[in-house]
Coordinates of C-alpha atoms in Angstrom, one line a residue:
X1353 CA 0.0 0.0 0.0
X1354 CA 1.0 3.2 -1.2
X1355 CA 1.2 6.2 2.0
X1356 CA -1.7 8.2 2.7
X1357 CA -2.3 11.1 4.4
X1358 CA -6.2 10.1 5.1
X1359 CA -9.0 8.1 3.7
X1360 CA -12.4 9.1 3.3
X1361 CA -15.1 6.6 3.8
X1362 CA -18.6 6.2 2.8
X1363 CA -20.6 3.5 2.9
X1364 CA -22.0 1.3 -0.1
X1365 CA -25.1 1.0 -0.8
X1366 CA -26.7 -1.3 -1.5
X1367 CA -24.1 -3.5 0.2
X1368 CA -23.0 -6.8 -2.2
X1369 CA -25.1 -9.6 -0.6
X1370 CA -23.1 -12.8 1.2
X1371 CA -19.8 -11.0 1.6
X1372 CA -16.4 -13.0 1.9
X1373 CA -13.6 -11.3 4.1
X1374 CA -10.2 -12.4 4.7
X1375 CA -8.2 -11.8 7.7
X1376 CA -4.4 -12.4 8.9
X1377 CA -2.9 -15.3 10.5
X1378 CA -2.4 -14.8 13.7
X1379 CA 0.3 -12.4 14.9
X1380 CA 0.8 -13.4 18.7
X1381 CA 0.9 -17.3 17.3
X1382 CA 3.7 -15.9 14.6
X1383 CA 5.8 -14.1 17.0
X1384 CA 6.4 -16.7 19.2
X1385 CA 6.9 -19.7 17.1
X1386 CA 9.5 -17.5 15.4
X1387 CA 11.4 -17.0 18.6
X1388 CA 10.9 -20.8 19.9
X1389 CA 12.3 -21.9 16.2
X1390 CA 15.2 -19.6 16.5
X1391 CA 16.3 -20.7 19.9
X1392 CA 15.7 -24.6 18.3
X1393 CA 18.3 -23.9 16.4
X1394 CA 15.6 -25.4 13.1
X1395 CA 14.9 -23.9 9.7
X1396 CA 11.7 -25.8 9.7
X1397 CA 8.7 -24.4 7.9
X1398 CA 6.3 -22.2 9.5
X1399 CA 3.0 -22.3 7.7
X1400 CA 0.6 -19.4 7.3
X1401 CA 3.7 -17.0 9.2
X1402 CA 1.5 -13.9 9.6
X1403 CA 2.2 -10.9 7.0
X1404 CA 1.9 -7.9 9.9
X1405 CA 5.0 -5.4 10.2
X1406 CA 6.0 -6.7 13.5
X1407 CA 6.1 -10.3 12.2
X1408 CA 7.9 -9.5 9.5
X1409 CA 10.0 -7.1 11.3
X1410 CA 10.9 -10.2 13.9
X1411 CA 11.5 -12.7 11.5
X1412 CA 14.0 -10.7 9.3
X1413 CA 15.7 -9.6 12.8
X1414 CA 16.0 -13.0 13.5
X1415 CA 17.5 -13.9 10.3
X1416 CA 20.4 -11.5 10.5
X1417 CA 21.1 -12.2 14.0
X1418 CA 21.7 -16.5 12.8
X1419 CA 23.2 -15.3 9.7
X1420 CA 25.7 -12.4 11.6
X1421 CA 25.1 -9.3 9.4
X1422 CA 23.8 -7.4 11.8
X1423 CA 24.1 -6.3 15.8
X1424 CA 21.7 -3.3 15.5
X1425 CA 17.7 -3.2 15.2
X1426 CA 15.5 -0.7 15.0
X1427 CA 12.2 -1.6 16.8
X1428 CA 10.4 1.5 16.2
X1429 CA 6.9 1.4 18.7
X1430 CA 6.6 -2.6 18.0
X1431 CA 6.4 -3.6 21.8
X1432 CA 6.0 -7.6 21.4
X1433 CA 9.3 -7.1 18.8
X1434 CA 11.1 -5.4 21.1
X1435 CA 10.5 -7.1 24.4
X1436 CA 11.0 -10.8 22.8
X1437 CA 14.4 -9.7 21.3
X1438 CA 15.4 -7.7 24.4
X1439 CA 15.1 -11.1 26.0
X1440 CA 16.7 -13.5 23.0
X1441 CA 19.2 -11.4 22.9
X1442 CA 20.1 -11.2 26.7
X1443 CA 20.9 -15.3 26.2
X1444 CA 22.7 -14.7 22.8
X1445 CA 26.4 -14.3 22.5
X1446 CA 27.6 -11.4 21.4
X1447 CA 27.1 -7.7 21.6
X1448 CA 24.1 -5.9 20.6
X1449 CA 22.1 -2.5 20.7
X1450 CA 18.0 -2.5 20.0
X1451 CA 16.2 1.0 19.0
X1452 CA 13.0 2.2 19.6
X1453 CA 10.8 5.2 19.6
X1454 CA 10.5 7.6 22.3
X1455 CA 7.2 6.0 22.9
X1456 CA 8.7 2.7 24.0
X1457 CA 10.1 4.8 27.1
X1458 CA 6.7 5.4 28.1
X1459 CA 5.8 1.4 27.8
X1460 CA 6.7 -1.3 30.2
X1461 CA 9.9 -2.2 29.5
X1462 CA 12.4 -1.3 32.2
X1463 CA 10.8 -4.4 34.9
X1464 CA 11.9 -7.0 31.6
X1465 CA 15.7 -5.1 31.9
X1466 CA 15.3 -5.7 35.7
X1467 CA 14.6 -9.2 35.8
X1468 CA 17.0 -10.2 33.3
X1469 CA 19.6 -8.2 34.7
X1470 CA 18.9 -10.1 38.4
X1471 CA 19.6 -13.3 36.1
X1472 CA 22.6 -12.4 35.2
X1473 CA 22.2 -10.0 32.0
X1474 CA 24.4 -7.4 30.9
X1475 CA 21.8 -5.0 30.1
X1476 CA 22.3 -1.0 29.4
X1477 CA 19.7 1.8 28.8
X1478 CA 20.4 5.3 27.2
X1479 CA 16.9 7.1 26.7
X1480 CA 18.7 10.7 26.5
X1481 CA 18.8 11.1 22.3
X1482 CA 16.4 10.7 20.1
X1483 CA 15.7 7.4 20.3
X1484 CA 15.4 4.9 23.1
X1485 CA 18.9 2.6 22.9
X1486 CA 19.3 -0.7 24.8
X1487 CA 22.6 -2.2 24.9
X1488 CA 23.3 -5.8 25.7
X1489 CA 25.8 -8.0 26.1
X1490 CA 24.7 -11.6 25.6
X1491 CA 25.8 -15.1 27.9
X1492 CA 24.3 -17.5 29.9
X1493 CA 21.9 -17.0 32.6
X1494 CA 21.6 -18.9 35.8
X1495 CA 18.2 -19.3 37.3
X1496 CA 17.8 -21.4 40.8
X1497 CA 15.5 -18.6 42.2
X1498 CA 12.0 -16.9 42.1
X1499 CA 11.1 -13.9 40.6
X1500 CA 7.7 -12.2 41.4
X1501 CA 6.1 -10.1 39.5
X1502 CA 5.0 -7.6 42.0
X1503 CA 2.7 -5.1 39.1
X1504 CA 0.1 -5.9 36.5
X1505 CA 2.5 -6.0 33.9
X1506 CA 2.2 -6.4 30.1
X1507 CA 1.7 -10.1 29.1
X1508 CA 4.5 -10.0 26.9
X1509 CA 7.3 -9.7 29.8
X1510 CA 6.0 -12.8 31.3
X1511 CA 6.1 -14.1 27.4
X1512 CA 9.3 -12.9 26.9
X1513 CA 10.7 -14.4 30.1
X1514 CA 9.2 -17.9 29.8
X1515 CA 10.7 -18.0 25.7
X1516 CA 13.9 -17.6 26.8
X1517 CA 13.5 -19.7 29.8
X1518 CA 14.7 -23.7 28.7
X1519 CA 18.1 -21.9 27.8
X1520 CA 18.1 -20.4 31.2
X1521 CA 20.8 -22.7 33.9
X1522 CA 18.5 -24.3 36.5
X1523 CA 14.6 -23.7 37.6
X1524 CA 13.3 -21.0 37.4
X1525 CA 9.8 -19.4 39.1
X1526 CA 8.0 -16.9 38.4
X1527 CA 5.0 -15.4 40.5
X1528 CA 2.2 -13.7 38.8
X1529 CA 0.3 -10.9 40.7
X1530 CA -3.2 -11.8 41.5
X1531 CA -4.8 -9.6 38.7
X1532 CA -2.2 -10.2 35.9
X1533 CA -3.8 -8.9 32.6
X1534 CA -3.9 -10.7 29.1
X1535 CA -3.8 -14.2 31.1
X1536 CA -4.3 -16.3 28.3
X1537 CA -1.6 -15.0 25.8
X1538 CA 0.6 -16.4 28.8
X1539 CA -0.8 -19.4 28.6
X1540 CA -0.6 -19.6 24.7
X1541 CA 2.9 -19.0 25.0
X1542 CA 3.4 -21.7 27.8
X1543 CA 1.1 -24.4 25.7
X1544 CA 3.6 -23.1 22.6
X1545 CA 6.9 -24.1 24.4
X1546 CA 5.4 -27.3 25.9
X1547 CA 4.3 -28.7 22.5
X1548 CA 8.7 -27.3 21.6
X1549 CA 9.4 -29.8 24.4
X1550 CA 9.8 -27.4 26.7
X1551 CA 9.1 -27.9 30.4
X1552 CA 7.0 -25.2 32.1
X1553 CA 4.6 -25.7 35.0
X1554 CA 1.5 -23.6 35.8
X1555 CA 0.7 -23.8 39.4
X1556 CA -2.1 -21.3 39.9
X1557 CA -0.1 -18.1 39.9
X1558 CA 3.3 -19.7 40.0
X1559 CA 5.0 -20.9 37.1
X1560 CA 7.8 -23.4 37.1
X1561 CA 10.3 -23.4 33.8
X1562 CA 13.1 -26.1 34.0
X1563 CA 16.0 -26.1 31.7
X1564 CA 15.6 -28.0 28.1
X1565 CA 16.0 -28.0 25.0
X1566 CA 13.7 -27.0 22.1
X1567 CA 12.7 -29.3 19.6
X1568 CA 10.7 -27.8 16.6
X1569 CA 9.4 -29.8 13.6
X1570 CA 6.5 -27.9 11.1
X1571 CA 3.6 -26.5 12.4
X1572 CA 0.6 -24.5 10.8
X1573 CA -1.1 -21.1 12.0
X1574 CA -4.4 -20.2 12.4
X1575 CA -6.5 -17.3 11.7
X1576 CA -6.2 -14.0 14.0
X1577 CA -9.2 -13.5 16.5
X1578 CA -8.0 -10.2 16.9
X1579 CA -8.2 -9.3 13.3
X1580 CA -11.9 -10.9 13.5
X1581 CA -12.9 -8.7 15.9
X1582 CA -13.1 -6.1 13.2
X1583 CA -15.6 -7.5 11.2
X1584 CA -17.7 -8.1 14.1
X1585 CA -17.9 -4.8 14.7
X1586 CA -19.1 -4.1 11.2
X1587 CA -21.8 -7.0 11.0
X1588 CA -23.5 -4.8 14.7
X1589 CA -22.6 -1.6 13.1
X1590 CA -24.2 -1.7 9.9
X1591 CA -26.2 -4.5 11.1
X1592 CA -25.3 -7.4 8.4
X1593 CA -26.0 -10.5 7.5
X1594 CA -23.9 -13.5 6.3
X1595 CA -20.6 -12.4 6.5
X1596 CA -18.3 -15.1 5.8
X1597 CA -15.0 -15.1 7.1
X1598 CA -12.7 -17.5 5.1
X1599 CA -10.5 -20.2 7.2
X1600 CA -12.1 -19.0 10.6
X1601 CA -11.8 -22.0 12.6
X1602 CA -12.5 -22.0 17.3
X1603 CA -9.2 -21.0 18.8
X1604 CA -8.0 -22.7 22.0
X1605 CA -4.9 -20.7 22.1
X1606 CA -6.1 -17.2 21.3
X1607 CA -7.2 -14.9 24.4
X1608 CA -9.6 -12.7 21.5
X1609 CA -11.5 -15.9 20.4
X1610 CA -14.1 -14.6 23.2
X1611 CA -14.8 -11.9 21.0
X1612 CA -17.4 -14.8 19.7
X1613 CA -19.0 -14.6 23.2
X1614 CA -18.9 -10.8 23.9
X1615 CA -20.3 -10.1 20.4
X1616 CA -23.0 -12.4 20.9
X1617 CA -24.7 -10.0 23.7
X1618 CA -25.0 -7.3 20.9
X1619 CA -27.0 -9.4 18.7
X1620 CA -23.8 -11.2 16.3
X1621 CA -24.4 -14.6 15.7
X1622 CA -21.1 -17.1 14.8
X1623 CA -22.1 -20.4 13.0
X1624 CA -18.4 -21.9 11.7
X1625 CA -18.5 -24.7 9.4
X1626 CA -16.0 -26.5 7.2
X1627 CA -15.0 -23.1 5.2
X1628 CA -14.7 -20.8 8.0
X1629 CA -17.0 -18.6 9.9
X1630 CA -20.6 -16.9 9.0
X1631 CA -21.5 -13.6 10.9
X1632 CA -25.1 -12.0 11.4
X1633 CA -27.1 -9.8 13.3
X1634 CA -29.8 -10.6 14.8
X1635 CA -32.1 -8.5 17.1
X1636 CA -32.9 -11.3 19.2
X1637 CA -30.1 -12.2 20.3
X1638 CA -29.7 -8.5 21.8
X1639 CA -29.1 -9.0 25.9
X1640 CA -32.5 -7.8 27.0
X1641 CA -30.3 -6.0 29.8
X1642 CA -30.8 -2.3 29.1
X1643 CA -26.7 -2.2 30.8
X1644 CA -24.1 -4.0 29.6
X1645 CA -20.5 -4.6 31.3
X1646 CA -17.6 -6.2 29.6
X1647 CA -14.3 -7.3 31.6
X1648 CA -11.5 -7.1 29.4
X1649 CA -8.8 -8.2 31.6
X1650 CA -7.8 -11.0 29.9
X1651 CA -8.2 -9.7 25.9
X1652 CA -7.7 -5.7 26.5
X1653 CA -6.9 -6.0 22.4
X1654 CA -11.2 -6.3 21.8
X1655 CA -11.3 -3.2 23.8
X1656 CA -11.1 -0.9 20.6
X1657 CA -14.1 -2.4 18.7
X1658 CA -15.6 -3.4 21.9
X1659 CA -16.3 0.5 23.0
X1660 CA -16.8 1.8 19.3
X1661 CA -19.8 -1.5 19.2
X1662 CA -21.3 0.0 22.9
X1663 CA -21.3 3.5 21.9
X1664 CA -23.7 2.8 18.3
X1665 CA -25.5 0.3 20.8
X1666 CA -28.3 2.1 22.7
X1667 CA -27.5 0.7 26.4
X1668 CA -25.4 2.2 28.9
X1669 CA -22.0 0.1 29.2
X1670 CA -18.9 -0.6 31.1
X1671 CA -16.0 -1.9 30.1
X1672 CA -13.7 -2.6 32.6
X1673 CA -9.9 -3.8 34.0
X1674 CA -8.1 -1.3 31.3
X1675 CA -5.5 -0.7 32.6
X1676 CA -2.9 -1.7 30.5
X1677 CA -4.3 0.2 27.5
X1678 CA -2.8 3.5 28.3
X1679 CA 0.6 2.1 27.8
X1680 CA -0.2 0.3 24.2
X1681 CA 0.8 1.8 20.8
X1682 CA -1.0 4.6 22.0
X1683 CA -3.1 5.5 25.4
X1684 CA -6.4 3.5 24.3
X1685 CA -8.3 5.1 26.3
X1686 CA -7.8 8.2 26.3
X1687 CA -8.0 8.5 22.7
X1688 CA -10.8 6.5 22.4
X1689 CA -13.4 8.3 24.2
X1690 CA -11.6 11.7 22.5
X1691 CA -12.5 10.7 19.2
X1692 CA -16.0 9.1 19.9
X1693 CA -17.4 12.0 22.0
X1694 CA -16.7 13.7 18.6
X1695 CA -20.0 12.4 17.9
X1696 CA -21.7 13.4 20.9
X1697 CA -20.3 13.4 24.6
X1698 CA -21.4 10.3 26.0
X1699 CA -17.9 8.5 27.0
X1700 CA -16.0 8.5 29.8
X1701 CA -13.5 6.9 32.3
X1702 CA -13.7 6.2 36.2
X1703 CA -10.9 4.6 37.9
X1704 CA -9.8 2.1 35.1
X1705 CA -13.2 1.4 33.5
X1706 CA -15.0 3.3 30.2
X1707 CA -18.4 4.1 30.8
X1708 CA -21.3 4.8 27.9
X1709 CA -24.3 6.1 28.6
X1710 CA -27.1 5.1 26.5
X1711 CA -28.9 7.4 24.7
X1712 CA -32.0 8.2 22.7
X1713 CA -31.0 5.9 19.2
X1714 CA -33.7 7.8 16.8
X1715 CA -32.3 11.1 18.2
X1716 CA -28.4 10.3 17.6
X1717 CA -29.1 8.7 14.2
X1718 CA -30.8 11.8 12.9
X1719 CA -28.0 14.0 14.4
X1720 CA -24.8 11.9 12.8
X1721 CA -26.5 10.5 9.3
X1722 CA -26.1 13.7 7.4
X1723 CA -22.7 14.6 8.9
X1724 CA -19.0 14.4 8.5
X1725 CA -16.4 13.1 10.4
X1726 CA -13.0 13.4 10.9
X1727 CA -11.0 10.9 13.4
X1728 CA -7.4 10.7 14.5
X1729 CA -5.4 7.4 14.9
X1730 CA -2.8 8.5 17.3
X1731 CA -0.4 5.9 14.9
X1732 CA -1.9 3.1 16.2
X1733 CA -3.5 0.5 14.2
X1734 CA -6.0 -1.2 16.4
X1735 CA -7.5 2.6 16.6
X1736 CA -8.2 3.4 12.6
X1737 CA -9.6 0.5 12.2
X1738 CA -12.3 0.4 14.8
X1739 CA -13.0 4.1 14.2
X1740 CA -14.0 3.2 10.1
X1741 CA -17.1 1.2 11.5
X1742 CA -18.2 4.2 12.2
X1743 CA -19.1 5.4 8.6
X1744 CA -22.0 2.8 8.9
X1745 CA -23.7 5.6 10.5
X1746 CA -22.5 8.9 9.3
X1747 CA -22.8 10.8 5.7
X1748 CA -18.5 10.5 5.4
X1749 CA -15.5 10.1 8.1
X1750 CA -11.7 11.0 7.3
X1751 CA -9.5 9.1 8.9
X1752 CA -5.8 10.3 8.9
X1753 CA -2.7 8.1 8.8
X1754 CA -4.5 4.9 7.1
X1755 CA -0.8 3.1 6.9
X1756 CA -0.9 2.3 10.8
X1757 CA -2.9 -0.9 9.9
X1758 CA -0.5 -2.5 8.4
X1759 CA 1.4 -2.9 11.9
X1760 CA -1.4 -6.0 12.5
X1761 CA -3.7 -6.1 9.5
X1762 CA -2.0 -5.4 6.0
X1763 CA -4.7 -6.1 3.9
X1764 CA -7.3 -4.0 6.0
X1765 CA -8.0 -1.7 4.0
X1766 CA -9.0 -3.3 0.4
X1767 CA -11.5 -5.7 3.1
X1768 CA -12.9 -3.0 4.1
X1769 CA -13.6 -1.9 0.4
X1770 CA -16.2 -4.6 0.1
X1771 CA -18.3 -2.5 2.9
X1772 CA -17.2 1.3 1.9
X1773 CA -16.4 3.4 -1.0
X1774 CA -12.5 4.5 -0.1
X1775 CA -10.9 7.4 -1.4
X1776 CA -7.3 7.8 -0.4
X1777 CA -5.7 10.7 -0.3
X1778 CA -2.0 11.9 -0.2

């Protein structure tokens, strides 16, 4: 995709009947096979590797560093890139220096430099210029103790940790606080490393990694849940039916397959068959519950669509444990309820939870269908592309910096085609 300044976005009608949309593999899968196959020292085949920038980005750092041509990489704002190398890197010999934007400062990082430091690391940080520099020396690391993680810390430190942790000398265990957010990417990465022949232990909130060795033979990915999530939003928004999603299969691994279950309660009905996934609304499957509350502690990634979906929804809604959205690509919600009370003042936060109020739905759809639009993405992908649901209801939205969806979804935009008119703009 070429770079745009904006795209503006209206929406087709009539809308082609029986629409087929295709979405990624999954990322989160992606990212972590790539690092267990590294460590396993195999060149075996990884089918269905996701085509996002941070994938791509990881996989191409990763085949420098086994190749030697290169001791320096740029991260940019791609957290899960830049916390999983901060960590491979920490056990691989040699010296090396990983770049990011200024943002990353602002994003958990420094607890990952801390634990791996108490392991043994030779870990340096120079945030002063104009980027943020890590430097690290890499050699082994000796476990034989317990580290607990004392805050509600990104999921992909505990990740990170746990990838590296068959190459770390002796056992080691790690405490999770009571409350720890995005549980079940944890426990995809565990039930990755496992099935690598890897030995990790879940205990409640205790986990217990032994030294091994990886072993990694071909494996397939499936489709991104997160990605998915999406389309969901368009089938309540504009009120579809039959939306087929190709390959869409139930997920046992992936934390956002509940968006199945959350959608459900805004009328979206998931019937998955032998070709993927069809999607439809239907009104009676709308909770009767004139307030709705969605936890998203363990799937803070549904958040975006998740609050664009309440606020078109006539109830009053709270979404809460959200936490760890103000330190993502962006601050989620922040910018979230900035940009939707564009449309009419109706969001707000209290003590790390959104809350909508409902409204009168005749009076905001004669207020919004004859207007224009125009939404900021704060460069972060998740954030343009729950915001174009929104010309569903509106005459036209702008929305500026379209190229951020190509961190997750790089094919977003000619999907979305098949529901809007698009006219990009330089």
């Amino acid at each position: 995709m070429m770079l745009y300044n904006s795209v503006l976005l209206q929406k087709r009608t009539p809308l082609t009947k029986n629409l087929i949309v295709d979405v990624p593999y999954s990322k989160s899968i992606s990212n972590r096979l790539l690092v267990i196959r590294h460590l396993a020292g195999s060149n075996a085949t990884i089918n269905n590797l996701s085509d996002s920038d941070d994938t791509q980005m990881l996989n191409q750092f990763l085949q420098q560093i086994e190749n030697k041509k290169n001791n320096t990489f740029n991260c940019k704002n791609a957290g899960t890139t830049f916390r999983f190398l901060l960590a491979l890197l920490s056990v691989t010999e040699g010296k090396w220096e990983l770049l990011a934007d200024k943002r990353m400062w602002q994003r958990p990082v420094l607890p990952l430099v801390d634990v791996l430091n108490s392991l043994g690391a030779d870990i340096r940080i120079d945030h002063s210029g104009e980027f943020f520099v890590v430097t690290i020396v890499g050699k082994k690391l000796v476990g034989n103790k317990t580290i607990e993680i004392k805050e509600n810390l990104t999921s992909q430190i505990v990740s990170a940790l746990l990838l590296i942790s068959p190459n770390i000398e002796g056992e080691l265990s790690i405490v999770l606080p009571h409350l720890q957010p995005s549980m079940p990417y944890i426990d995809m990465t565990i039930s990755l490393i496992n099935k690598c022949n890897g030995q990790i232990r879940k205990m409640h909130n205790q986990l217990v990694c032994s030294q091994s060795r990886y072993f990694f033979n071909e494996i397939t990915i499936e489709k991104d849940f997160s990605c998915v999530s999406f389309f969901y939003l368009y089938v309540y928004a504009g009120k579809l039916q039959n939306i087929r999603v190709n390959h869409l299969q139930t997920s046992i691994l992936q934390a956002d397959a509940v968006c199945v279950n959350l959608f459900k309660n805004l009328g979206i009905l998931t019937l998955f068959d032998e070709k993927g996934a069809v999607l439809s609304y239907e009104e009676s499957l709308v909770a009767e519950n004139q307030e709705l509350e969605f936890d998203l502690l363990d799937c803070p990634d549904l958040f975006c669509p998740i609050v664009v979906a309440s606020y078109l929804s006539d109830k009053k809604v709270f979404i809460k444990n959200i936490a760890s959205l103000r330190v993502k690509e962006s601050n989620r919600i922040e910018n979230m309820i900035k940009e939707l009370n564009k449309l009419g003042d109706r969001c707000k936060e209290e003590k790390d939870c959104v809350i909508i109020d409902s409204f009168d739905k005749d009076g905001f759809v004669d207020k919004v269908q004859n207007s224009s639009f125009s939404f900021n993405t704060y460069n972060d992908h998740r954030i343009a592309m729950s915001l174009s649901a929104i010309s569903f209801v509106c005459k036209e939205i702008e929305i500026e910096n379209p190229n951020c969806v190509e961190k997750s979804f790089v094919d977003f935009w000619r999907q979305a085609e098949k529901f809007f008119t698009i006219c990009y703009q330089n």
